[in-house]
């Protein structure tokens, strides 16, 4: 043992906390500077740096003989993090351009981001090697530190912003270094203090200021604020004020002057629903800068706006830009709720005459490690069933999305509506739709369009009003019940066999479900490599498929090398191969479980931040407790205890897959904090089982195999997050959980052969 166990445990916990803090913060930063799917790609590969630290110790035992090595590794992690991050923020990467120079910049970002993770991984794996007899305790503190890092990240990003949050991680790395430093190393202690002083002064230097955002300079910014799931900025263009979320999705603040200019002038194509629904009750989903709220007010409606981002509501529309917008969000007849719209609708009994959802998306990565792409529970069959349920008998659902030469987003909206109607309001559908586009405005190869969907057929008077407005404004009518020409929209609505229509259509427009909520990914897998030939606006989303495939290929190679190369170099035999397969399986499965549970919890808790924090903390704290409970297992009992632990985990996992939906449904209408506790209960039970497998397996290894197992488990964890999304897009999140159950069974079988000599 290196020195007293409590100091080593503190060092592990501090380092693990810093790692997760950095991981979550980089996800937020990369979502802004690179775009969300590049955040997935970069962090997936970057996190391999953690495992590569273990590989280093497996190949070379040099540092194991140096008592000062652990402290130096933690110090290097703390020193390189702000240095590398500042360099990354100055690299201009254009996410919409595929070129060798651009890929070179991306490669540079990956390398720079990997460096601190390499030192952190080398530090943790070295402590595991030197203290293998207490690994159950150390792994427990590892997981508890990670749980603390999750909570700390959410808090610090909201308080000081994402670019400065890694400085706290650097300080934690230094704390780890001081915890394991040998007594009497005065020069090293002075170096640590000096580094802490440098970290404290860095915010004043501008070194960690965002410079290059998606390849461009972020100009004209007059407001910027971060929270755990977005960076909200406001830019000025003359008298206009435009809000951007993660420098992607944009919404213009509706000025008081614009509101006086007339409905058509400020609302444009989005006004159509209010020409046939006046003096009514309106729900606006994602009101943002307030254009749809203003349109509803002008026509005498009362408005409920449901906006998920509190910065937009409190800091902008009710704060800095309240006067500019004529206090729109505080106007009589307006009620603004800060919540997820889908979750809000599931909990209210109110009926609406209009439900308005105009181009609601954020293109934001919301969780650590790039666990997600751009799932949306606003565009699923179950969501559309909810919308229809909350419409009055004569209510209208109006949705705005982009239209491209080969229809994709809007035609998928129609597919969703048809499927929801099949389940709730079957009948003749031809007179329930009206669709127009505005050719006067083009962006990224697409033009804006609006569809009106009614529970009941549109009346002749309503249709005539919509036709007249479309002619007056020179809109293109893409679907009208009386339209005689053929186009994809007409053909889908009139189709007698929609499954055959979806199969024959060049894009994937089948209706997504809550179990497979990938609305924005419309390419079929066979066309993934043609993504760069698609319109720019479409490519923002579909490029994620290409990059997901690329990340999967890279991680498959890296994981295979991690598994095979040490077996060859060290001439390990059949038993070592089964040991490696065991750690590979539990690494893959753990991340699959974590990824899916975060997704399932998002709808239940109504916010990705709450989902991420609750799931991760519950699983990590419980897994740490499970690891702690294995600390007194004798070596002679390892095989028996591990076998029983695998069986118990498989049973608990199976029960979770089957019963969790019922459990969540029972608490769906409770207050938020009650729901968080209700969700944490089954996750804690599951986490207790999950936390036993890694420490029991590590204790069955010899000292030389520990870094290999650490590296393999870490590499498999990264691969697991990618495979989880792949599998979910094909078969749904529930199938991913069953795949995790299978992997745990395979881990148990591997352990049986591997531990034959114990």
XYZ file of C-alpha atoms in Angstrom:
758
model
C 0.000 0.000 0.000
C 1.260 3.450 -0.937
C 0.264 5.187 2.309
C -2.762 5.531 4.555
C -6.023 4.353 2.893
C -8.091 7.421 3.743
C -5.780 9.765 1.846
C -5.725 7.433 -1.148
C -9.521 7.216 -1.093
C -9.706 11.029 -0.995
C -7.306 11.254 -3.930
C -9.361 8.763 -5.989
C -12.633 10.547 -5.166
C -11.184 13.978 -6.026
C -9.764 12.743 -9.313
C -12.960 10.949 -10.295
C -14.985 14.036 -9.403
C -12.688 16.137 -11.586
C -12.959 13.675 -14.488
C -16.764 13.702 -14.560
C -16.834 17.456 -14.010
C -14.558 17.865 -17.032
C -16.496 15.354 -19.109
C -19.849 17.080 -18.578
C -18.378 20.534 -19.102
C -16.662 19.556 -22.352
C -19.958 18.129 -23.590
C -21.536 21.540 -23.043
C -18.635 23.440 -24.611
C -18.370 21.165 -27.642
C -22.125 21.337 -28.184
C -21.659 25.080 -28.655
C -18.340 25.224 -30.495
C -18.607 22.073 -32.627
C -22.324 21.115 -32.659
C -23.936 18.381 -30.597
C -23.087 15.322 -32.696
C -19.422 16.342 -32.866
C -19.537 16.581 -29.082
C -20.581 12.927 -29.139
C -17.743 11.944 -31.489
C -14.967 13.940 -29.807
C -15.825 12.948 -26.250
C -16.288 9.285 -27.146
C -12.747 9.130 -28.456
C -11.342 11.530 -25.860
C -12.597 9.419 -22.968
C -10.538 6.571 -24.353
C -7.681 8.585 -22.893
C -8.785 7.387 -19.449
C -8.302 3.796 -20.483
C -5.056 4.497 -22.305
C -3.525 5.470 -18.972
C -4.153 1.898 -17.832
C -2.678 0.501 -21.041
C 0.481 2.495 -20.371
C 0.921 0.809 -16.990
C 0.253 -2.606 -18.509
C 2.951 -2.133 -21.140
C 5.441 -0.455 -18.785
C 5.885 -0.900 -15.045
C 8.308 2.037 -14.735
C 6.012 4.303 -12.740
C 5.015 1.560 -10.318
C 8.500 1.702 -8.838
C 8.505 5.483 -8.411
C 6.849 6.595 -5.122
C 6.389 10.135 -6.461
C 4.676 9.042 -9.701
C 1.009 9.206 -8.565
C 1.327 12.778 -7.333
C 3.068 13.872 -10.545
C 0.374 12.282 -12.721
C -2.434 14.097 -10.874
C -0.448 17.350 -11.051
C -0.028 16.955 -14.824
C -3.761 16.343 -15.240
C -4.491 19.595 -13.401
C -1.847 21.580 -15.280
C -2.711 20.388 -18.783
C -6.503 20.764 -18.512
C -6.735 24.610 -18.714
C -3.787 24.730 -21.099
C -5.366 22.295 -23.563
C -8.870 23.735 -23.212
C -7.676 27.259 -24.023
C -5.966 25.941 -27.151
C -9.129 24.034 -28.168
C -11.264 27.165 -27.860
C -9.032 28.870 -30.436
C -9.207 26.145 -33.091
C -11.671 27.106 -35.871
C -13.715 24.023 -36.791
C -16.608 24.225 -39.285
C -19.086 21.391 -38.621
C -20.779 21.713 -42.020
C -17.564 21.266 -44.027
C -15.951 17.921 -44.845
C -12.328 18.571 -45.792
C -8.859 17.326 -44.895
C -7.944 20.600 -43.181
C -11.152 20.569 -41.161
C -10.596 16.954 -40.143
C -7.058 17.935 -39.140
C -8.479 20.560 -36.790
C -10.897 17.978 -35.380
C -8.023 15.553 -34.827
C -6.103 18.282 -33.003
C -9.102 18.916 -30.742
C -9.337 15.196 -29.927
C -5.637 14.958 -29.056
C -5.666 18.081 -26.896
C -8.810 17.008 -25.049
C -7.373 13.526 -24.448
C -4.210 14.673 -22.664
C -5.710 15.509 -19.220
C -7.814 12.325 -19.357
C -4.700 10.272 -20.063
C -2.946 11.571 -16.950
C -6.101 11.117 -14.857
C -6.536 7.554 -16.094
C -2.884 6.777 -15.433
C -3.247 8.200 -11.909
C -6.344 6.179 -10.957
C -5.139 2.918 -12.513
C -1.745 3.260 -10.798
C -3.435 3.635 -7.413
C -5.537 0.561 -8.185
C -2.390 -1.413 -8.993
C -0.572 -0.322 -5.844
C -3.591 -0.888 -3.587
C -5.316 -3.913 -5.077
C -6.180 -5.365 -1.662
C -8.414 -2.351 -0.903
C -9.876 -1.982 -4.390
C -13.476 -2.408 -3.204
C -13.109 0.664 -1.019
C -11.224 2.630 -3.670
C -13.787 1.837 -6.361
C -16.546 2.922 -3.997
C -14.863 6.307 -3.540
C -14.237 6.450 -7.285
C -17.987 6.198 -7.963
C -18.975 8.516 -5.121
C -16.541 11.122 -6.432
C -18.088 10.783 -9.892
C -21.571 11.319 -8.422
C -20.346 14.479 -6.700
C -18.795 15.621 -9.982
C -22.176 15.325 -11.682
C -23.885 17.576 -9.136
C -20.956 20.000 -9.059
C -20.963 20.341 -12.858
C -24.648 21.229 -12.999
C -24.158 23.876 -10.299
C -20.901 25.423 -11.522
C -21.883 25.647 -15.196
C -24.942 27.660 -14.182
C -22.942 29.922 -11.845
C -19.642 30.603 -13.642
C -20.274 29.219 -17.152
C -18.885 26.172 -18.902
C -15.515 27.617 -20.065
C -14.441 28.410 -16.474
C -15.837 25.277 -14.799
C -12.817 23.091 -15.758
C -10.718 25.297 -13.482
C -12.536 23.689 -10.552
C -11.613 20.304 -12.017
C -7.970 21.401 -12.197
C -8.091 22.362 -8.520
C -9.509 18.921 -7.696
C -6.677 17.256 -9.616
C -4.213 19.280 -7.536
C -6.007 18.157 -4.369
C -5.518 14.562 -5.522
C -1.836 15.236 -6.088
C -1.376 16.719 -2.623
C -3.288 13.821 -1.035
C -0.807 11.233 -2.302
C 2.353 13.342 -2.216
C 5.130 11.984 -0.019
C 5.785 13.978 3.129
C 8.725 16.330 2.903
C 8.292 17.116 -0.825
C 8.323 20.853 -0.236
C 9.236 21.760 -3.818
C 6.282 19.761 -5.134
C 3.909 21.365 -2.628
C 5.106 24.829 -3.669
C 4.493 23.878 -7.321
C 0.936 22.843 -6.468
C 0.255 26.130 -4.682
C 1.744 28.066 -7.609
C -0.506 26.187 -10.045
C -3.554 26.915 -7.909
C -2.680 30.637 -7.996
C -2.341 30.522 -11.778
C -5.736 28.790 -12.009
C -7.279 31.501 -9.833
C -5.972 34.280 -12.113
C -6.779 32.585 -15.449
C -10.355 33.983 -15.700
C -8.903 37.510 -15.827
C -6.659 36.696 -18.792
C -9.363 35.700 -21.284
C -7.532 32.443 -22.024
C -10.722 30.412 -21.578
C -13.000 32.761 -23.521
C -14.922 31.268 -26.455
C -13.141 32.379 -29.615
C -14.181 30.114 -32.509
C -17.805 28.929 -32.509
C -18.637 26.485 -35.291
C -15.803 27.951 -37.338
C -16.882 31.583 -36.984
C -16.360 34.501 -34.637
C -19.373 35.013 -32.365
C -20.039 38.664 -33.246
C -22.497 41.261 -31.971
C -23.144 39.366 -28.724
C -24.616 41.605 -26.027
C -25.765 38.909 -23.600
C -24.466 35.443 -22.696
C -25.425 33.016 -19.959
C -24.936 29.289 -19.404
C -26.963 26.670 -17.613
C -26.524 22.918 -17.354
C -28.112 22.225 -20.732
C -27.545 25.313 -22.883
C -25.642 28.463 -23.623
C -28.060 31.285 -24.389
C -26.719 34.329 -26.213
C -28.390 37.418 -27.659
C -26.921 39.180 -30.692
C -27.989 42.544 -32.071
C -28.510 43.244 -35.767
C -29.590 46.861 -35.994
C -32.846 47.101 -34.046
C -33.347 43.315 -34.033
C -32.394 41.039 -31.131
C -31.852 37.357 -31.871
C -31.576 34.664 -29.195
C -29.414 31.650 -30.027
C -29.224 28.422 -28.031
C -25.839 26.710 -28.271
C -25.142 28.928 -31.302
C -27.555 26.775 -33.285
C -31.295 27.135 -32.774
C -32.390 30.760 -33.003
C -35.465 32.764 -32.034
C -35.946 36.492 -32.528
C -37.228 38.624 -29.665
C -40.536 40.123 -30.771
C -40.160 43.853 -30.224
C -43.011 46.064 -29.139
C -42.636 48.043 -32.377
C -42.970 44.864 -34.461
C -46.145 43.924 -32.590
C -47.729 47.178 -33.752
C -46.832 46.523 -37.406
C -49.591 44.008 -38.068
C -50.048 40.252 -37.729
C -48.792 39.305 -41.188
C -45.689 41.458 -40.897
C -44.340 39.966 -37.680
C -45.870 36.465 -37.658
C -45.759 35.579 -41.348
C -46.654 32.022 -42.188
C -47.026 31.040 -38.524
C -50.179 33.196 -38.204
C -52.487 30.911 -40.211
C -54.024 29.069 -37.251
C -55.077 32.395 -35.717
C -57.055 33.334 -38.823
C -59.492 30.516 -38.048
C -59.188 30.505 -34.243
C -59.773 33.855 -32.524
C -60.761 34.658 -28.945
C -59.740 31.133 -27.990
C -57.438 29.271 -25.603
C -53.935 28.755 -27.022
C -50.926 26.697 -25.931
C -47.562 27.709 -27.401
C -44.813 25.112 -27.074
C -41.363 26.714 -26.933
C -42.396 30.389 -27.267
C -38.771 31.600 -27.188
C -38.660 35.245 -28.289
C -42.449 35.476 -28.303
C -43.549 35.676 -31.948
C -46.274 33.030 -31.586
C -47.397 34.507 -28.244
C -47.738 37.914 -29.914
C -49.691 36.455 -32.836
C -52.124 34.726 -30.500
C -52.639 37.917 -28.442
C -53.318 40.076 -31.500
C -56.236 37.816 -32.426
C -57.794 37.997 -28.970
C -56.630 34.672 -27.596
C -55.479 33.798 -24.096
C -52.066 32.167 -24.150
C -50.194 29.586 -22.110
C -46.554 29.385 -23.176
C -44.400 26.459 -22.044
C -40.691 27.248 -22.324
C -38.083 24.783 -21.071
C -35.227 27.280 -20.738
C -35.426 29.511 -17.632
C -32.775 31.872 -19.009
C -35.071 32.842 -21.884
C -38.031 33.368 -19.560
C -36.463 35.004 -16.500
C -33.252 36.643 -17.702
C -34.396 37.795 -21.131
C -38.149 38.116 -21.712
C -38.999 39.108 -18.123
C -35.644 40.713 -17.459
C -33.264 42.478 -19.814
C -35.630 42.623 -22.809
C -38.932 43.141 -20.988
C -39.175 46.787 -22.102
C -37.967 45.945 -25.626
C -40.746 43.343 -26.008
C -43.410 45.543 -24.427
C -43.498 43.229 -21.410
C -44.966 40.548 -23.653
C -44.486 37.708 -21.169
C -46.274 39.741 -18.473
C -49.170 40.878 -20.654
C -52.785 40.280 -19.574
C -53.956 36.950 -20.917
C -50.438 35.469 -21.011
C -49.200 32.741 -18.676
C -45.645 31.458 -19.112
C -44.653 28.147 -17.529
C -41.009 27.093 -17.295
C -41.185 23.360 -17.984
C -40.823 20.680 -20.607
C -43.946 20.932 -22.791
C -44.530 17.210 -23.068
C -44.252 16.725 -19.324
C -46.518 19.748 -18.742
C -49.221 18.343 -21.022
C -49.078 14.926 -19.378
C -49.874 16.591 -16.040
C -52.625 19.028 -16.994
C -56.274 18.400 -17.786
C -56.706 21.684 -19.666
C -58.066 21.722 -23.241
C -56.841 24.115 -25.931
C -58.312 25.437 -29.164
C -54.845 25.822 -30.662
C -51.608 24.014 -29.809
C -48.755 25.801 -31.563
C -45.283 24.298 -31.969
C -43.006 26.132 -34.379
C -39.630 24.614 -35.247
C -38.863 23.598 -31.663
C -35.396 22.074 -31.457
C -32.094 22.978 -29.803
C -29.381 20.823 -31.421
C -27.817 20.559 -27.988
C -25.928 17.781 -26.284
C -27.409 17.588 -22.834
C -25.447 14.986 -21.000
C -21.949 13.944 -20.168
C -19.851 11.818 -22.418
C -21.931 12.438 -25.478
C -24.457 9.862 -24.305
C -27.167 11.281 -26.589
C -27.609 12.668 -30.029
C -30.744 14.787 -30.550
C -33.649 12.808 -29.203
C -36.903 14.720 -28.921
C -40.007 13.604 -27.062
C -42.017 16.360 -28.764
C -42.006 14.476 -32.058
C -43.192 10.967 -31.212
C -46.465 9.129 -31.739
C -47.196 9.276 -28.016
C -46.544 13.047 -28.037
C -49.026 13.547 -30.881
C -51.577 11.421 -29.043
C -51.129 13.795 -26.094
C -51.559 16.861 -28.314
C -54.777 15.505 -29.819
C -56.101 14.568 -26.387
C -55.607 18.163 -25.190
C -57.262 19.762 -28.203
C -60.873 20.837 -27.908
C -63.337 19.146 -30.270
C -62.721 21.825 -32.906
C -59.078 22.372 -31.930
C -56.143 22.857 -34.291
C -52.573 21.601 -33.925
C -50.210 23.807 -35.931
C -46.566 22.847 -36.410
C -43.782 24.632 -38.263
C -40.825 22.801 -39.781
C -38.481 23.068 -42.760
C -39.396 21.757 -46.199
C -36.733 20.418 -48.568
C -36.866 19.293 -52.186
C -37.142 15.736 -50.934
C -39.598 16.159 -48.044
C -38.341 14.800 -44.738
C -39.221 16.667 -41.524
C -42.705 17.874 -42.441
C -43.739 14.636 -44.104
C -42.623 12.837 -40.953
C -44.870 15.158 -38.927
C -47.761 13.994 -41.116
C -46.753 10.362 -40.523
C -46.838 11.013 -36.766
C -50.245 12.670 -36.933
C -51.718 9.852 -39.029
C -50.441 7.197 -36.620
C -51.794 9.102 -33.602
C -55.158 9.541 -35.320
C -55.277 5.832 -36.118
C -55.045 5.143 -32.393
C -57.465 7.814 -31.140
C -59.605 9.366 -33.894
C -59.733 6.990 -36.884
C -61.710 7.910 -39.965
C -61.315 9.936 -43.143
C -58.129 12.000 -42.904
C -58.078 13.992 -46.156
C -59.868 17.063 -44.756
C -57.915 17.176 -41.493
C -54.702 18.682 -42.953
C -53.634 21.914 -44.626
C -49.960 22.529 -45.477
C -48.211 25.577 -46.965
C -44.628 26.803 -47.359
C -43.136 30.271 -47.746
C -40.769 30.379 -50.760
C -39.716 33.965 -49.988
C -37.313 32.783 -47.270
C -34.643 30.121 -47.756
C -32.047 28.826 -45.320
C -29.627 25.972 -45.768
C -31.542 24.489 -48.711
C -34.916 24.534 -46.960
C -37.914 26.858 -46.706
C -40.240 27.292 -43.709
C -43.605 25.561 -43.780
C -46.625 25.279 -41.496
C -49.158 22.490 -41.236
C -52.588 22.707 -39.607
C -53.992 19.455 -38.226
C -57.556 19.130 -36.913
C -59.179 16.374 -34.885
C -62.264 16.869 -37.034
C -62.464 17.770 -40.746
C -61.716 21.384 -41.662
C -64.897 23.214 -42.607
C -65.392 24.810 -46.010
C -65.210 28.266 -44.427
C -61.920 27.430 -42.658
C -60.400 26.066 -45.849
C -61.456 29.127 -47.830
C -59.900 31.438 -45.200
C -56.614 29.515 -45.366
C -56.596 29.470 -49.171
C -57.229 33.198 -49.372
C -54.412 33.976 -46.910
C -52.054 31.687 -48.851
C -52.862 33.380 -52.165
C -52.510 36.844 -50.668
C -49.092 36.046 -49.177
C -47.873 34.002 -52.205
C -47.415 30.828 -50.163
C -47.068 27.465 -51.885
C -49.959 25.156 -50.986
C -48.397 21.700 -50.532
C -51.498 19.991 -49.227
C -55.148 20.949 -49.550
C -57.991 18.408 -49.383
C -59.016 19.574 -52.872
C -55.496 19.459 -54.354
C -55.538 17.315 -57.495
C -51.809 17.150 -58.220
C -49.606 14.438 -56.726
C -46.748 15.103 -54.280
C -45.309 13.088 -51.363
C -47.612 14.775 -48.824
C -50.735 14.037 -50.843
C -49.571 10.496 -51.559
C -48.893 9.721 -47.877
C -52.226 11.073 -46.617
C -54.094 9.158 -49.336
C -52.001 5.991 -48.972
C -53.870 2.784 -48.133
C -50.654 1.030 -47.034
C -48.425 3.438 -45.145
C -45.867 0.767 -44.245
C -45.274 0.121 -47.942
C -45.066 3.886 -48.535
C -42.415 4.273 -45.804
C -40.420 1.323 -47.148
C -40.399 2.754 -50.679
C -39.648 6.332 -49.693
C -35.985 7.402 -50.146
C -35.737 8.695 -46.557
C -36.642 7.284 -43.159
C -39.956 8.997 -42.371
C -41.608 6.273 -40.305
C -43.190 7.733 -37.136
C -40.819 7.684 -34.110
C -42.033 6.478 -30.712
C -41.038 7.305 -27.143
C -38.907 4.170 -27.224
C -37.154 5.376 -30.373
C -37.425 9.203 -30.358
C -35.014 10.051 -33.184
C -37.256 12.326 -35.260
C -34.477 14.405 -36.810
C -32.478 11.516 -38.254
C -34.148 10.847 -41.589
C -31.403 9.102 -43.572
C -31.630 5.376 -44.060
C -28.528 3.496 -42.931
C -27.534 2.594 -46.483
C -27.316 6.318 -47.310
C -25.305 7.434 -44.279
C -22.194 8.208 -46.323
C -24.149 10.492 -48.666
C -25.022 12.870 -45.834
C -22.616 15.546 -47.075
C -24.649 15.830 -50.277
C -27.829 16.771 -48.395
C -29.083 20.361 -47.804
C -27.219 22.222 -45.061
C -30.243 22.595 -42.783
C -30.936 18.852 -43.036
C -27.274 17.983 -42.613
C -27.198 19.607 -39.155
C -29.041 16.568 -37.872
C -28.280 13.740 -40.268
C -24.520 14.273 -40.004
C -24.928 12.715 -36.565
C -25.529 9.331 -38.203
C -22.296 9.580 -40.161
C -20.316 10.660 -37.120
C -21.932 8.028 -34.926
C -20.824 5.382 -37.413
C -17.339 6.924 -37.455
C -17.100 6.999 -33.670
C -18.278 3.397 -33.497
C -15.660 2.288 -36.032
C -12.864 4.115 -34.192
C -13.883 2.767 -30.793
C -14.272 -0.774 -32.143
C -10.680 -0.610 -33.372
C -9.364 0.928 -30.133
C -11.281 -1.539 -27.952
C -10.113 -4.482 -30.047
C -6.513 -3.299 -29.783
C -6.945 -2.854 -26.018
C -8.248 -6.413 -25.761
C -5.924 -8.240 -28.160
C -2.568 -6.447 -28.019
C -1.809 -7.088 -24.318
C -2.662 -10.768 -24.816
C -0.054 -10.929 -27.567
C 2.592 -8.765 -25.892
C 2.385 -10.525 -22.526
C 1.576 -13.953 -24.004
C -1.542 -14.362 -21.897
C -3.520 -17.540 -22.404
C -7.110 -18.725 -22.435
C -7.847 -17.706 -18.840
C -6.697 -14.125 -19.440
C -8.870 -13.975 -22.549
C -11.970 -14.863 -20.502
C -10.981 -12.263 -17.889
C -10.738 -9.621 -20.603
C -14.094 -10.624 -22.042
C -15.630 -10.277 -18.572
C -14.487 -6.664 -18.176
C -15.439 -5.916 -21.757
C -19.001 -7.145 -21.153
C -19.584 -5.298 -17.873
C -18.177 -2.071 -19.341
C -20.462 -2.262 -22.375
C -23.516 -3.206 -20.331
C -23.094 -0.584 -17.587
C -22.978 2.271 -20.072
C -25.945 0.888 -22.004
C -27.998 0.778 -18.812
C -26.951 4.299 -17.826
C -27.673 5.729 -21.291
C -31.146 4.239 -21.561
C -32.207 5.084 -18.012
C -31.252 8.733 -18.544
C -33.475 8.754 -21.622
C -36.411 7.083 -19.909
C -36.138 9.426 -16.939
C -36.184 12.553 -19.125
C -39.872 12.235 -19.917
C -40.731 11.216 -16.342
C -38.927 14.151 -14.700
C -39.654 16.625 -17.469
C -36.124 17.955 -17.914
C -32.841 16.457 -19.182
C -30.846 18.102 -16.383
C -32.975 16.515 -13.659
C -32.895 13.199 -15.498
C -29.127 13.192 -15.894
C -28.460 14.227 -12.304
C -30.970 11.844 -10.710
C -30.043 8.759 -12.737
C -26.301 9.263 -12.562
C -26.218 10.105 -8.864
C -28.558 7.255 -7.903
C -26.621 4.689 -9.927
C -23.159 5.897 -8.917
C -23.896 6.265 -5.204
C -25.605 2.884 -5.152
C -22.817 1.248 -7.170
C -20.259 2.766 -4.810
C -22.202 1.328 -1.874
C -22.324 -2.051 -3.614
C -18.574 -1.947 -4.100
C -18.036 -1.008 -0.452
C -20.057 -4.021 0.659
C -17.628 -6.363 -1.128
C -14.571 -5.143 0.805
C -14.614 -8.029 3.299
C -15.114 -10.838 0.776
C -12.266 -13.322 1.215
C -10.222 -14.323 -1.832
C -11.382 -17.930 -1.499
C -15.010 -16.752 -1.828
C -14.550 -14.532 -4.882
C -15.811 -17.050 -7.431
C -18.916 -17.918 -5.421
C -19.769 -14.321 -4.544
C -19.218 -13.126 -8.103
C -21.438 -15.868 -9.508
C -24.221 -15.005 -7.076
C -23.805 -11.290 -7.819
C -24.214 -11.867 -11.563
C -27.348 -13.965 -11.026
C -28.835 -11.350 -8.699
C -28.010 -8.558 -11.156
C -29.597 -10.373 -14.101
C -32.777 -10.925 -12.068
C -32.909 -7.305 -10.859
C -32.171 -6.007 -14.379
C -34.925 -8.144 -15.895
C -37.382 -6.970 -13.263
C -36.343 -3.352 -13.923
C -36.969 -3.655 -17.666
C -40.410 -5.176 -17.095
C -41.614 -3.145 -14.122
C -39.964 0.287 -14.440
C -42.618 1.664 -16.870
C -45.355 0.668 -14.402
C -43.389 2.140 -11.495
C -42.876 5.460 -13.318
C -46.512 5.655 -14.412
C -47.623 5.357 -10.781
C -45.674 8.497 -9.792
C -46.074 10.504 -12.989
C -48.377 13.180 -11.563
C -46.431 13.798 -8.346
C -44.359 16.934 -7.611
C -40.854 17.025 -9.074
C -38.828 16.171 -5.962
C -41.210 13.321 -5.103
C -40.701 11.984 -8.636
C -36.927 12.236 -8.293
C -37.022 10.183 -5.079
C -39.512 7.724 -6.622
C -37.199 7.202 -9.602
C -34.099 6.865 -7.420
C -35.527 3.938 -5.408
C -35.416 1.234 -8.146
C -32.207 2.705 -9.542
C -30.506 2.440 -6.156
C -31.455 -1.244 -5.906
C -30.105 -1.826 -9.418
C -26.952 0.170 -8.667
C -26.162 -1.940 -5.599
C -25.926 -4.967 -7.898
C -24.041 -3.139 -10.655
C -21.332 -1.945 -8.264
C -20.272 -5.427 -7.141
C -18.994 -6.874 -10.413
C -16.011 -4.606 -11.083
C -14.254 -4.792 -7.671
C -14.853 -8.540 -7.280
C -13.396 -9.092 -10.737
C -10.403 -6.825 -10.123
C -9.529 -8.642 -6.909
C -9.306 -11.911 -8.826
C -6.537 -10.514 -11.056
C -2.831 -10.306 -10.413
C -1.113 -6.921 -10.173
C 0.026 -6.984 -13.803
C -3.490 -7.519 -15.142
C -5.195 -4.732 -13.176
C -4.282 -1.862 -15.586
C -5.377 -3.959 -18.572
C -8.761 -4.644 -16.992
C -9.148 -0.960 -16.096
C -8.330 0.108 -19.661
C -10.589 -2.512 -21.224
C -13.502 -1.638 -18.967
C -13.091 2.061 -19.716
C -12.810 1.539 -23.463
C -15.870 -0.718 -23.434
C -17.820 1.929 -21.507
C -17.211 4.476 -24.261
C -18.124 1.932 -26.928
C -21.225 1.018 -24.920
C -22.645 4.552 -25.127
C -22.271 4.454 -28.923
C -23.704 0.957 -29.315
C -26.632 1.951 -27.091
C -27.624 4.749 -29.475
C -27.107 2.525 -32.539
C -29.268 -0.204 -31.057
C -31.912 2.258 -29.840
C -32.244 3.789 -33.292
C -32.808 0.342 -34.752
C -34.856 -1.413 -32.073
C -35.679 1.037 -29.269
C -34.365 1.737 -25.789
C -36.081 -1.273 -24.211
C -34.186 -3.588 -26.556
C -30.932 -1.976 -25.406
C -31.726 -2.877 -21.792
C -32.352 -6.501 -22.777
C -29.051 -6.472 -24.660
C -27.373 -5.311 -21.438
C -28.971 -8.257 -19.603
C -27.487 -10.627 -22.204
C -24.058 -9.033 -21.775
C -24.193 -9.540 -18.005
C -25.081 -13.196 -18.565
C -22.063 -13.525 -20.877
C -19.915 -11.832 -18.226
C -21.057 -14.452 -15.704
C -20.212 -17.291 -18.105
C -16.777 -15.762 -18.750
C -16.131 -15.439 -15.020
C -16.945 -19.107 -14.518
C -14.209 -20.170 -16.947
C -11.773 -17.447 -15.923
C -11.973 -18.167 -12.167
C -11.653 -21.911 -12.545
C -8.441 -21.895 -10.485
C -9.803 -19.839 -7.601
